[in-house]
Amino acid sequence: AHNTYNEMIADGENQCILISGESGAGKTEATKIVMRYLSKVSALECTGEARDAAEAVLGNLVACSPVLESFGNAKTVRNDNSSRFGKLMKVKFDKDYVIMGAFTTKYLLEKSRIITAR
């Protein structure tokens, strides 16, 4: 996250962080850590109001995570809360590279594992 943020500033180009792993590997927690870091580092040189806004964005993103995680999850042999979906999160920054928000898109990974709703 550190290198990606600094390269975004240096190059002025979009960057990508890929978080992958098996069921139960900690992808959701890793995403929260990355988001926390990006919100903190992007607000380091901000005034109080801008810093508060960046912190509020982080709070909203972390708060919505459990809701997003609940859609399409089911019990498997390896994990009681295994997801059938992948997530693409696009984090938005302003012209001063302060985090402004994020958009999350969910997409179906394994249609063959979905049998019936209970």
Short mmCIF file of C-alpha atoms in Angstrom, two decimals, residues 4-5 14-16 20-21 33 41-42 44 47-49 59 61 66 71 74-75 80 84 86 103 105 118:
data_model
loop_
_atom_site.label_atom_id
_atom_site.label_comp_id
_atom_site.label_asym_id
_atom_site.label_seq_id
_atom_site.Cartn_x
_atom_site.Cartn_y
_atom_site.Cartn_z
CA THR A 4 1.40 1.99 -4.45
CA TYR A 5 0.33 5.28 -2.87
CA ASN A 14 -3.87 4.91 -11.39
CA GLN A 15 -2.47 2.03 -9.34
CA CYS A 16 -3.73 -1.44 -8.43
CA SER A 20 -6.08 -12.81 -3.15
CA GLY A 21 -6.01 -16.03 -1.18
CA ILE A 33 -5.62 -2.66 6.70
CA VAL A 41 -1.38 8.51 4.81
CA SER A 42 -3.51 10.54 2.42
CA LEU A 44 -1.21 13.36 6.87
CA THR A 47 -6.02 20.44 7.82
CA GLY A 48 -8.44 19.29 10.49
CA GLU A 49 -11.56 19.37 8.31
CA GLY A 59 -15.32 4.66 8.86
CA LEU A 61 -15.98 1.76 4.21
CA PRO A 66 -19.97 -6.75 6.95
CA PHE A 71 -24.43 -11.44 0.34
CA ALA A 74 -22.47 -20.05 2.64
CA LYS A 75 -20.95 -22.78 4.77
CA ASP A 80 -18.40 -21.30 7.70
CA ARG A 84 -19.31 -16.92 -3.92
CA GLY A 86 -15.26 -11.41 -5.77
CA PHE A 103 -16.98 2.14 -5.15
CA THR A 105 -18.48 -3.95 -7.40
CA ARG A 118 -32.04 -21.58 2.34
#
